[in-house]
Short mmCIF file of C-alpha atoms in Angstrom, two decimals:
data_model
loop_
_atom_site.label_atom_id
_atom_site.label_comp_id
_atom_site.label_asym_id
_atom_site.label_seq_id
_atom_site.Cartn_x
_atom_site.Cartn_y
_atom_site.Cartn_z
CA UNK A 538 101.41 122.99 72.95
CA UNK A 539 98.70 120.74 74.40
CA UNK A 540 98.61 120.82 78.17
CA UNK A 541 98.96 117.49 79.93
CA UNK A 542 95.84 116.40 81.80
CA UNK A 543 95.76 117.00 85.53
CA UNK A 544 95.80 114.04 87.93
CA UNK A 545 92.03 114.17 88.67
CA UNK A 546 91.23 114.45 84.96
CA UNK A 547 93.55 111.53 84.18
CA UNK A 548 91.83 109.45 86.88
CA UNK A 549 88.42 110.26 85.40
CA UNK A 550 89.54 109.22 81.93
CA UNK A 551 91.05 106.01 83.25
CA UNK A 552 87.83 105.27 85.15
CA UNK A 553 85.71 105.92 82.05
CA UNK A 554 87.87 103.65 79.91
CA UNK A 555 87.69 100.88 82.51
CA UNK A 556 83.90 101.16 82.69
CA UNK A 557 83.67 101.26 78.89
CA UNK A 558 85.61 98.02 78.56
CA UNK A 559 83.41 96.32 81.15
CA UNK A 560 80.20 97.57 79.54
CA UNK A 561 81.22 96.46 76.04
CA UNK A 562 82.49 93.05 77.18
CA UNK A 563 79.16 92.28 78.90
CA UNK A 564 76.65 94.18 76.73
CA UNK A 565 77.65 92.91 73.27
CA UNK A 566 77.15 89.18 74.04
CA UNK A 567 74.01 90.05 76.05
CA UNK A 568 72.54 91.80 73.00
CA UNK A 569 73.19 88.74 70.87
CA UNK A 570 71.44 86.48 73.40
CA UNK A 571 68.47 88.87 73.65
CA UNK A 572 68.01 88.97 69.88
CA UNK A 573 68.24 85.18 69.66
CA UNK A 574 65.24 84.69 71.97
CA UNK A 575 62.49 86.12 69.68
CA UNK A 576 64.01 84.17 66.78
CA UNK A 577 62.47 81.02 68.32
CA UNK A 578 58.97 82.35 67.61
CA UNK A 579 60.00 83.66 64.18
CA UNK A 580 61.39 80.25 63.22
CA UNK A 581 58.22 78.52 64.39
CA UNK A 582 56.11 81.00 62.41
CA UNK A 583 58.12 80.47 59.23
CA UNK A 584 57.88 76.69 59.47
CA UNK A 585 54.24 76.46 60.60
CA UNK A 586 53.19 79.10 58.07
CA UNK A 587 53.71 76.61 55.24
CA UNK A 588 51.24 74.17 56.82
CA UNK A 589 48.31 76.50 56.19
CA UNK A 590 46.54 79.61 57.43
CA UNK A 591 44.58 77.92 60.26
CA UNK A 592 47.80 76.46 61.67
CA UNK A 593 49.57 79.82 61.50
CA UNK A 594 46.58 81.53 63.10
CA UNK A 595 46.65 78.94 65.89
CA UNK A 596 50.34 79.61 66.47
CA UNK A 597 49.61 83.36 66.45
CA UNK A 598 47.27 82.85 69.39
CA UNK A 599 49.23 80.25 71.36
CA UNK A 600 52.72 81.79 71.05
CA UNK A 601 51.83 85.12 72.79
CA UNK A 602 50.13 83.18 75.58
CA UNK A 603 53.25 81.06 76.07
CA UNK A 604 55.53 84.10 75.91
CA UNK A 605 53.43 85.93 78.49
CA UNK A 606 53.40 82.94 80.83
CA UNK A 607 57.21 82.94 80.79
CA UNK A 608 58.02 86.65 80.58
CA UNK A 609 56.18 87.57 83.78
CA UNK A 610 58.80 85.48 85.61
CA UNK A 611 61.75 87.35 84.10
CA UNK A 612 62.54 88.40 87.69
CA UNK A 613 64.17 84.96 87.98
CA UNK A 614 66.98 86.35 85.83
CA UNK A 615 67.02 89.90 87.20
CA UNK A 616 66.87 89.12 90.93
CA UNK A 617 69.38 86.29 90.58
CA UNK A 618 71.83 88.52 88.71
CA UNK A 619 71.70 91.14 91.47
CA UNK A 620 72.10 88.64 94.32
CA UNK A 621 74.89 86.63 92.68
CA UNK A 622 76.89 89.68 91.54
CA UNK A 623 76.86 91.11 95.09
CA UNK A 624 78.42 87.95 96.43
CA UNK A 625 80.93 87.93 93.58
CA UNK A 626 81.92 91.47 94.58
CA UNK A 627 82.30 90.32 98.18
CA UNK A 628 84.64 87.56 96.98
CA UNK A 629 82.38 84.67 98.06
CA UNK A 630 81.86 82.57 94.92
CA UNK A 631 80.53 79.63 96.94
CA UNK A 632 77.69 81.74 98.36
CA UNK A 633 77.12 83.29 94.92
CA UNK A 634 76.49 79.93 93.28
CA UNK A 635 74.45 78.74 96.28
CA UNK A 636 72.26 81.82 95.82
CA UNK A 637 71.91 80.97 92.15
CA UNK A 638 70.82 77.41 92.97
CA UNK A 639 68.01 78.82 95.11
CA UNK A 640 66.83 80.71 92.01
CA UNK A 641 66.90 77.51 89.94
CA UNK A 642 64.87 75.56 92.51
CA UNK A 643 62.35 78.43 92.61
CA UNK A 644 62.18 78.29 88.79
CA UNK A 645 61.37 74.57 88.89
CA UNK A 646 58.63 75.07 91.47
CA UNK A 647 57.05 77.95 89.56
CA UNK A 648 57.34 76.01 86.30
CA UNK A 649 55.46 73.05 87.76
CA UNK A 650 52.66 75.35 88.97
CA UNK A 651 52.34 77.09 85.60
CA UNK A 652 52.24 73.78 83.70
CA UNK A 653 49.54 72.49 86.05
CA UNK A 654 47.51 75.64 85.36
CA UNK A 655 48.04 76.07 81.61
CA UNK A 656 47.62 72.52 80.27
CA UNK A 657 44.04 71.94 81.49
CA UNK A 658 42.95 75.53 80.85
CA UNK A 659 44.38 75.77 77.31
CA UNK A 660 40.95 75.68 75.54
CA UNK A 661 39.63 78.44 77.81
CA UNK A 662 42.73 80.59 77.34
CA UNK A 663 42.54 80.20 73.56
CA UNK A 664 38.84 81.04 73.69
CA UNK A 665 39.60 84.36 75.38
CA UNK A 666 41.34 85.45 72.18
CA UNK A 667 38.25 84.71 70.10
CA UNK A 668 39.97 82.08 67.96
CA UNK A 669 38.02 80.80 64.97
CA UNK A 670 36.71 77.24 64.89
CA UNK A 671 39.41 76.27 62.41
CA UNK A 672 42.33 77.87 64.28
CA UNK A 673 41.33 77.00 67.87
CA UNK A 674 42.26 73.26 67.77
CA UNK A 675 45.74 74.07 66.48
CA UNK A 676 46.21 76.77 69.12
CA UNK A 677 45.18 74.39 71.91
CA UNK A 678 47.48 71.64 70.61
CA UNK A 679 50.49 73.95 70.39
CA UNK A 680 49.83 75.57 73.78
CA UNK A 681 49.35 72.30 75.65
CA UNK A 682 52.50 70.71 74.28
CA UNK A 683 54.75 73.77 74.43
CA UNK A 684 53.63 74.50 78.01
CA UNK A 685 55.48 71.33 79.05
CA UNK A 686 58.69 73.22 78.32
CA UNK A 687 57.93 76.09 80.70
CA UNK A 688 59.95 74.63 83.62
CA UNK A 689 62.96 74.45 81.32
CA UNK A 690 62.37 78.01 80.11
CA UNK A 691 62.28 79.28 83.69
CA UNK A 692 65.44 77.33 84.56
CA UNK A 693 67.09 79.03 81.57
CA UNK A 694 66.06 82.42 82.99
CA UNK A 695 67.45 81.68 86.44
CA UNK A 696 70.65 80.14 85.05
CA UNK A 697 71.17 83.12 82.77
CA UNK A 698 70.90 85.31 85.87
CA UNK A 699 73.62 83.25 87.59
CA UNK A 700 76.06 83.63 84.71
CA UNK A 701 75.33 87.33 84.33
CA UNK A 702 75.97 87.74 88.04
CA UNK A 703 79.27 85.94 87.54
CA UNK A 704 80.07 88.56 84.86
CA UNK A 705 79.71 85.99 82.06
CA UNK A 706 77.38 86.93 79.20
CA UNK A 707 79.20 84.88 76.56
CA UNK A 708 77.93 81.45 77.59
CA UNK A 709 74.26 82.61 77.45
CA UNK A 710 74.96 83.85 73.90
CA UNK A 711 76.42 80.47 72.87
CA UNK A 712 73.54 78.58 74.48
CA UNK A 713 70.98 80.85 72.79
CA UNK A 714 72.58 80.32 69.37
CA UNK A 715 72.73 76.57 69.94
CA UNK A 716 69.13 76.49 71.14
CA UNK A 717 67.90 78.48 68.13
CA UNK A 718 69.75 76.18 65.73
CA UNK A 719 68.44 73.03 67.41
CA UNK A 720 64.91 74.45 67.51
CA UNK A 721 64.93 75.10 63.77
CA UNK A 722 66.33 71.68 62.90
CA UNK A 723 63.94 69.83 65.24
CA UNK A 724 60.92 71.74 63.97
CA UNK A 725 61.72 71.00 60.35
CA UNK A 726 62.30 67.33 61.11
CA UNK A 727 59.22 66.83 63.29
CA UNK A 728 56.79 69.04 61.33
CA UNK A 729 57.63 67.76 57.86
CA UNK A 730 59.93 64.75 58.26
CA UNK A 731 57.80 63.04 60.91
CA UNK A 732 54.56 64.59 59.63
CA UNK A 733 53.48 65.82 63.08
CA UNK A 734 52.30 69.22 61.85
CA UNK A 735 51.96 72.00 64.42
CA UNK A 736 52.41 69.45 67.23
CA UNK A 737 55.88 68.77 65.83
CA UNK A 738 56.73 72.46 66.07
CA UNK A 739 55.65 72.49 69.72
CA UNK A 740 57.63 69.34 70.55
CA UNK A 741 60.69 70.76 68.78
CA UNK A 742 60.53 73.86 70.96
CA UNK A 743 60.09 71.80 74.14
CA UNK A 744 63.09 69.59 73.32
CA UNK A 745 65.26 72.60 72.45
CA UNK A 746 64.34 74.37 75.70
CA UNK A 747 65.14 71.31 77.82
CA UNK A 748 68.41 70.97 75.94
CA UNK A 749 69.31 74.58 76.79
CA UNK A 750 68.34 74.02 80.42
CA UNK A 751 70.52 70.88 80.54
CA UNK A 752 73.54 72.82 79.24
CA UNK A 753 73.03 75.57 81.80
CA UNK A 754 72.61 73.09 84.64
CA UNK A 755 75.80 71.33 83.60
CA UNK A 756 77.71 74.62 83.79
CA UNK A 757 76.17 75.58 87.15
CA UNK A 758 76.68 72.13 88.71
CA UNK A 759 80.35 72.13 87.68
CA UNK A 760 80.78 75.57 89.24
CA UNK A 761 79.04 74.42 92.41
CA UNK A 762 81.31 71.38 92.76
CA UNK A 763 84.39 73.47 92.04
CA UNK A 764 83.57 75.90 94.85
CA UNK A 765 81.95 73.43 97.25
CA UNK A 766 78.44 74.87 97.00
CA UNK A 767 75.47 72.68 97.92
CA UNK A 768 73.04 71.66 95.18
CA UNK A 769 70.23 70.66 97.54
CA UNK A 770 67.08 72.78 97.78
CA UNK A 771 67.11 75.17 100.73
CA UNK A 772 63.64 76.35 101.73
CA UNK A 773 64.92 79.50 103.40
CA UNK A 774 67.00 80.38 100.34
CA UNK A 775 64.12 79.67 97.95
CA UNK A 776 61.84 81.84 100.10
CA UNK A 777 64.40 84.66 100.04
CA UNK A 778 64.66 84.40 96.26
CA UNK A 779 60.88 84.62 95.97
CA UNK A 780 60.76 87.64 98.28
CA UNK A 781 63.47 89.40 96.28
CA UNK A 782 61.65 88.63 93.02
CA UNK A 783 58.14 89.61 94.15
CA UNK A 784 58.62 93.40 93.68
CA UNK A 785 60.13 92.80 90.24
CA UNK A 786 57.09 90.68 89.38
CA UNK A 787 54.88 93.66 90.29
CA UNK A 788 57.06 95.89 88.11
CA UNK A 789 56.85 93.48 85.17
CA UNK A 790 53.08 93.04 85.46
CA UNK A 791 52.63 96.84 85.60
CA UNK A 792 54.74 97.25 82.47
CA UNK A 793 52.78 94.52 80.69
CA UNK A 794 49.58 96.33 81.69
CA UNK A 795 50.88 99.51 80.03
CA UNK A 796 51.55 97.64 76.78
CA UNK A 797 48.18 95.86 76.90
CA UNK A 798 46.33 99.14 77.45
CA UNK A 799 48.18 100.73 74.54
CA UNK A 800 47.28 97.81 72.25
CA UNK A 801 43.63 97.87 73.37
CA UNK A 802 43.39 101.62 72.69
CA UNK A 803 45.03 101.21 69.28
CA UNK A 804 42.49 98.49 68.42
CA UNK A 805 39.64 100.92 69.21
CA UNK A 806 41.12 103.49 66.83
CA UNK A 807 40.64 101.29 63.75
CA UNK A 808 42.27 98.59 61.63
CA UNK A 809 44.90 100.89 60.11
CA UNK A 810 45.85 102.21 63.55
CA UNK A 811 46.23 98.80 65.18
CA UNK A 812 48.24 97.54 62.20
CA UNK A 813 50.55 100.56 62.38
CA UNK A 814 50.77 100.21 66.18
CA UNK A 815 51.92 96.60 65.93
CA UNK A 816 54.64 97.59 63.45
CA UNK A 817 55.86 100.40 65.70
CA UNK A 818 55.71 98.18 68.78
CA UNK A 819 57.84 95.56 67.02
CA UNK A 820 60.42 98.20 66.10
CA UNK A 821 60.28 99.67 69.62
CA UNK A 822 60.92 96.22 71.08
CA UNK A 823 63.90 95.67 68.78
CA UNK A 824 65.48 98.96 69.86
CA UNK A 825 64.75 98.04 73.47
CA UNK A 826 67.00 94.97 73.06
CA UNK A 827 69.97 97.22 72.24
CA UNK A 828 69.36 99.41 75.29
CA UNK A 829 68.49 96.45 77.52
CA UNK A 830 71.86 94.87 76.70
CA UNK A 831 73.60 97.81 78.42
CA UNK A 832 71.11 97.56 81.29
CA UNK A 833 71.96 93.86 81.73
CA UNK A 834 75.64 94.75 81.87
CA UNK A 835 74.69 97.33 84.48
CA UNK A 836 72.94 94.76 86.66
CA UNK A 837 76.08 92.66 86.99
CA UNK A 838 78.55 95.56 87.26
CA UNK A 839 76.56 97.52 89.87
CA UNK A 840 75.91 94.44 92.00
CA UNK A 841 79.60 93.56 91.97
CA UNK A 842 80.69 97.06 93.02
CA UNK A 843 78.17 97.21 95.84
CA UNK A 844 79.07 93.71 97.01
CA UNK A 845 82.69 94.83 97.18
CA UNK A 846 81.68 97.84 99.29
CA UNK A 847 82.66 100.30 96.51
CA UNK A 848 79.76 102.77 96.47
CA UNK A 849 81.87 105.36 94.65
CA UNK A 850 82.70 102.89 91.87
CA UNK A 851 79.02 101.96 91.54
CA UNK A 852 78.04 105.61 91.23
CA UNK A 853 80.72 106.27 88.59
CA UNK A 854 79.66 103.17 86.64
CA UNK A 855 76.03 104.32 86.80
CA UNK A 856 76.95 107.75 85.43
CA UNK A 857 78.96 106.25 82.57
CA UNK A 858 76.21 103.80 81.62
CA UNK A 859 73.64 106.60 81.54
CA UNK A 860 75.93 108.44 79.13
CA UNK A 861 76.01 105.31 77.00
CA UNK A 862 72.24 105.04 77.16
CA UNK A 863 71.72 108.63 76.02
CA UNK A 864 74.24 108.25 73.18
CA UNK A 865 72.65 105.03 71.94
CA UNK A 866 69.18 106.55 72.29
CA UNK A 867 70.18 109.48 70.08
CA UNK A 868 71.76 107.10 67.56
CA UNK A 869 68.66 104.88 67.43
CA UNK A 870 66.38 107.89 67.05
CA UNK A 871 68.43 109.22 64.11
CA UNK A 872 68.46 105.76 62.49
CA UNK A 873 64.68 105.47 62.77
CA UNK A 874 64.14 108.82 61.04
CA UNK A 875 66.80 108.27 58.38
CA UNK A 876 65.86 104.67 57.53
CA UNK A 877 62.07 104.94 57.67
CA UNK A 878 61.69 105.12 53.83
CA UNK A 879 63.58 101.83 53.64
CA UNK A 880 61.99 99.68 56.35
CA UNK A 881 58.38 100.91 56.42
CA UNK A 882 57.55 99.34 53.00
CA UNK A 883 59.01 96.05 54.27
CA UNK A 884 56.22 95.86 56.86
CA UNK A 885 53.27 97.03 54.77
CA UNK A 886 52.30 98.25 51.31
CA UNK A 887 49.02 99.70 52.60
CA UNK A 888 49.20 103.47 51.99
CA UNK A 889 46.74 104.20 54.81
CA UNK A 890 48.78 102.22 57.33
CA UNK A 891 51.97 103.94 56.18
CA UNK A 892 50.42 107.39 56.55
CA UNK A 893 49.17 106.48 60.02
CA UNK A 894 52.52 105.05 61.03
CA UNK A 895 54.96 107.79 59.98
CA UNK A 896 54.03 110.64 62.39
CA UNK A 897 53.81 108.22 65.34
CA UNK A 898 57.20 106.85 64.34
CA UNK A 899 58.71 110.32 64.71
CA UNK A 900 57.45 110.43 68.30
CA UNK A 901 59.21 107.12 68.95
CA UNK A 902 62.42 108.50 67.46
CA UNK A 903 62.29 111.61 69.63
CA UNK A 904 61.83 109.60 72.82
CA UNK A 905 64.72 107.17 72.28
CA UNK A 906 67.20 109.23 74.36
CA UNK A 907 64.66 109.15 77.20
CA UNK A 908 64.31 105.39 76.70
CA UNK A 909 68.09 105.11 76.93
CA UNK A 910 68.11 106.72 80.38
CA UNK A 911 65.11 104.67 81.55
CA UNK A 912 66.51 101.29 80.51
CA UNK A 913 69.92 101.99 82.04
CA UNK A 914 68.60 103.24 85.38
CA UNK A 915 66.17 100.31 85.48
CA UNK A 916 69.14 97.95 85.15
CA UNK A 917 71.24 99.88 87.67
CA UNK A 918 68.54 99.76 90.33
CA UNK A 919 67.90 96.07 89.64
CA UNK A 920 71.60 95.40 90.09
CA UNK A 921 71.43 97.27 93.39
CA UNK A 922 68.53 95.04 94.52
CA UNK A 923 66.21 98.06 94.70
CA UNK A 924 63.16 96.05 93.60
CA UNK A 925 60.59 97.56 95.99
CA UNK A 926 61.25 101.06 94.66
CA UNK A 927 61.07 99.81 91.04
CA UNK A 928 57.67 98.25 91.80
CA UNK A 929 56.31 101.48 93.32
CA UNK A 930 57.71 103.60 90.50
CA UNK A 931 56.13 101.40 87.82
CA UNK A 932 52.77 101.44 89.60
CA UNK A 933 52.91 105.26 89.67
CA UNK A 934 53.71 105.23 85.96
CA UNK A 935 50.74 102.95 85.25
CA UNK A 936 48.40 105.20 87.23
CA UNK A 937 49.54 108.24 85.23
CA UNK A 938 49.54 106.51 81.84
CA UNK A 939 46.24 104.60 81.95
CA UNK A 940 43.77 107.53 82.08
CA UNK A 941 45.74 109.54 79.52
CA UNK A 942 45.84 106.63 77.05
CA UNK A 943 42.21 105.62 77.59
CA UNK A 944 40.97 109.14 76.86
CA UNK A 945 42.73 109.27 73.46
CA UNK A 946 39.80 107.76 71.45
CA UNK A 947 37.26 109.87 73.37
CA UNK A 948 39.05 113.08 72.43
CA UNK A 949 39.36 112.00 68.82
CA UNK A 950 43.11 111.45 68.99
CA UNK A 951 44.78 108.99 66.67
CA UNK A 952 47.80 106.72 66.88
CA UNK A 953 50.19 109.64 67.16
CA UNK A 954 48.34 110.87 70.24
CA UNK A 955 48.57 107.37 71.73
CA UNK A 956 52.34 107.33 71.23
CA UNK A 957 52.60 110.76 72.84
CA UNK A 958 50.92 109.08 75.81
CA UNK A 959 53.63 106.38 75.59
CA UNK A 960 56.20 109.19 75.56
CA UNK A 961 54.60 110.54 78.73
CA UNK A 962 54.90 107.09 80.26
CA UNK A 963 58.62 107.00 79.49
CA UNK A 964 59.09 110.52 80.85
CA UNK A 965 57.42 109.56 84.13
CA UNK A 966 59.68 106.53 84.37
CA UNK A 967 62.74 108.68 83.73
CA UNK A 968 61.63 111.12 86.44
CA UNK A 969 60.98 108.47 89.09
CA UNK A 970 64.14 106.49 88.32
CA UNK A 971 66.26 109.63 87.98
CA UNK A 972 65.17 110.94 91.37
CA UNK A 973 66.07 107.61 92.95
CA UNK A 974 69.47 107.52 91.26
CA UNK A 975 70.27 111.08 92.41
CA UNK A 976 69.19 110.36 95.97
CA UNK A 977 71.90 107.73 96.43
CA UNK A 978 69.57 105.60 98.58
CA UNK A 979 70.17 102.64 96.29
CA UNK A 980 73.88 102.62 97.17
CA UNK A 981 73.59 99.90 99.81
CA UNK A 982 76.86 97.98 100.07
CA UNK A 983 77.57 94.47 101.29
CA UNK A 984 77.18 90.86 100.16
CA UNK A 985 73.43 91.10 100.83
CA UNK A 986 71.12 94.05 100.68
#
């Protein structure tokens, strides 16, 4: 006869089930929204690709520049989520939305600065990538026009952070799907219907981004009026939002530096190595979306618990999400190994590239459980508002990774050796984040940190 669970065991099971429901309800829509974002670039590539090779080459140069200009400000989403969710936990929805409005005003200010910098410097930026004479004009055209949408893109980031902090990841999913659909329709109409070429693709993206921003602002303004929150810019609040986001900016720039160093090293290894590296990096990024969805759920959940003064609940939620991260990491690693004969030929038919790719791919598969822990703890500490520690930890990781990666070509190592260096990078991140999580110093309760 099966023995009935004891009271403590029953409480633990109940707690796990509660956390599981919360994680699933937030992570699944978040994953959909994350996947929808890169589809913008894919849609542009598919449409522009039929205009000709120079146009596609121009897009290939301009799109990464635009993505970089926006992605370094992802702290607008992360910091806003943490701040808003704390106030939600404290039961002060008015202050939560007011905090979110500060993030939106900061996004508008930063967007204006970036536009002022990118538009006049577009030819120089394109020139840094060594664009050909035929591709450069198209790259400059696309970059200059699409840069006009950067303020809207940053507003979307900040607004997404507000809704995540309010424990709502469904609306960002709906807006992302609507934005992707509108972007595709506008691009087709302007590129081919209106005959605007690559400029039409850029204008389509700008219009779609402003449309998404308008939808978000409508939702936020309605919430502000419902709860009596002010919509006016508050310099002190904007300054606080910038101060909270600054450490996360350092973290993001350090992570981008890691990826740039890895790509530069792969390029020095040879054409087959850089081609294989780009394929692996694309796959790695896709798997990161799945893990990042749980991390995004963690940001909102942890912030809410700490805002409510429930340090024990936050710690239990952290433990459960780490378990999820490890499980998903193992699953992704197994899928990579099992499905590699199916998806590798989809990327390339070059036998040399395939042979270069396969052993490095096994390293990626082996490190997915580590990645699961890293992504989850990253999200947990962001939700706790522990940005300064995240910045220091990522700088330490960069200092460890850079010399190891840069010495790979000198020692005659290939792409597999480079991805072992990436595995080291992830291990260092797991160590630094794990030590912080175990210390409990991130468990700072209250409506503000």
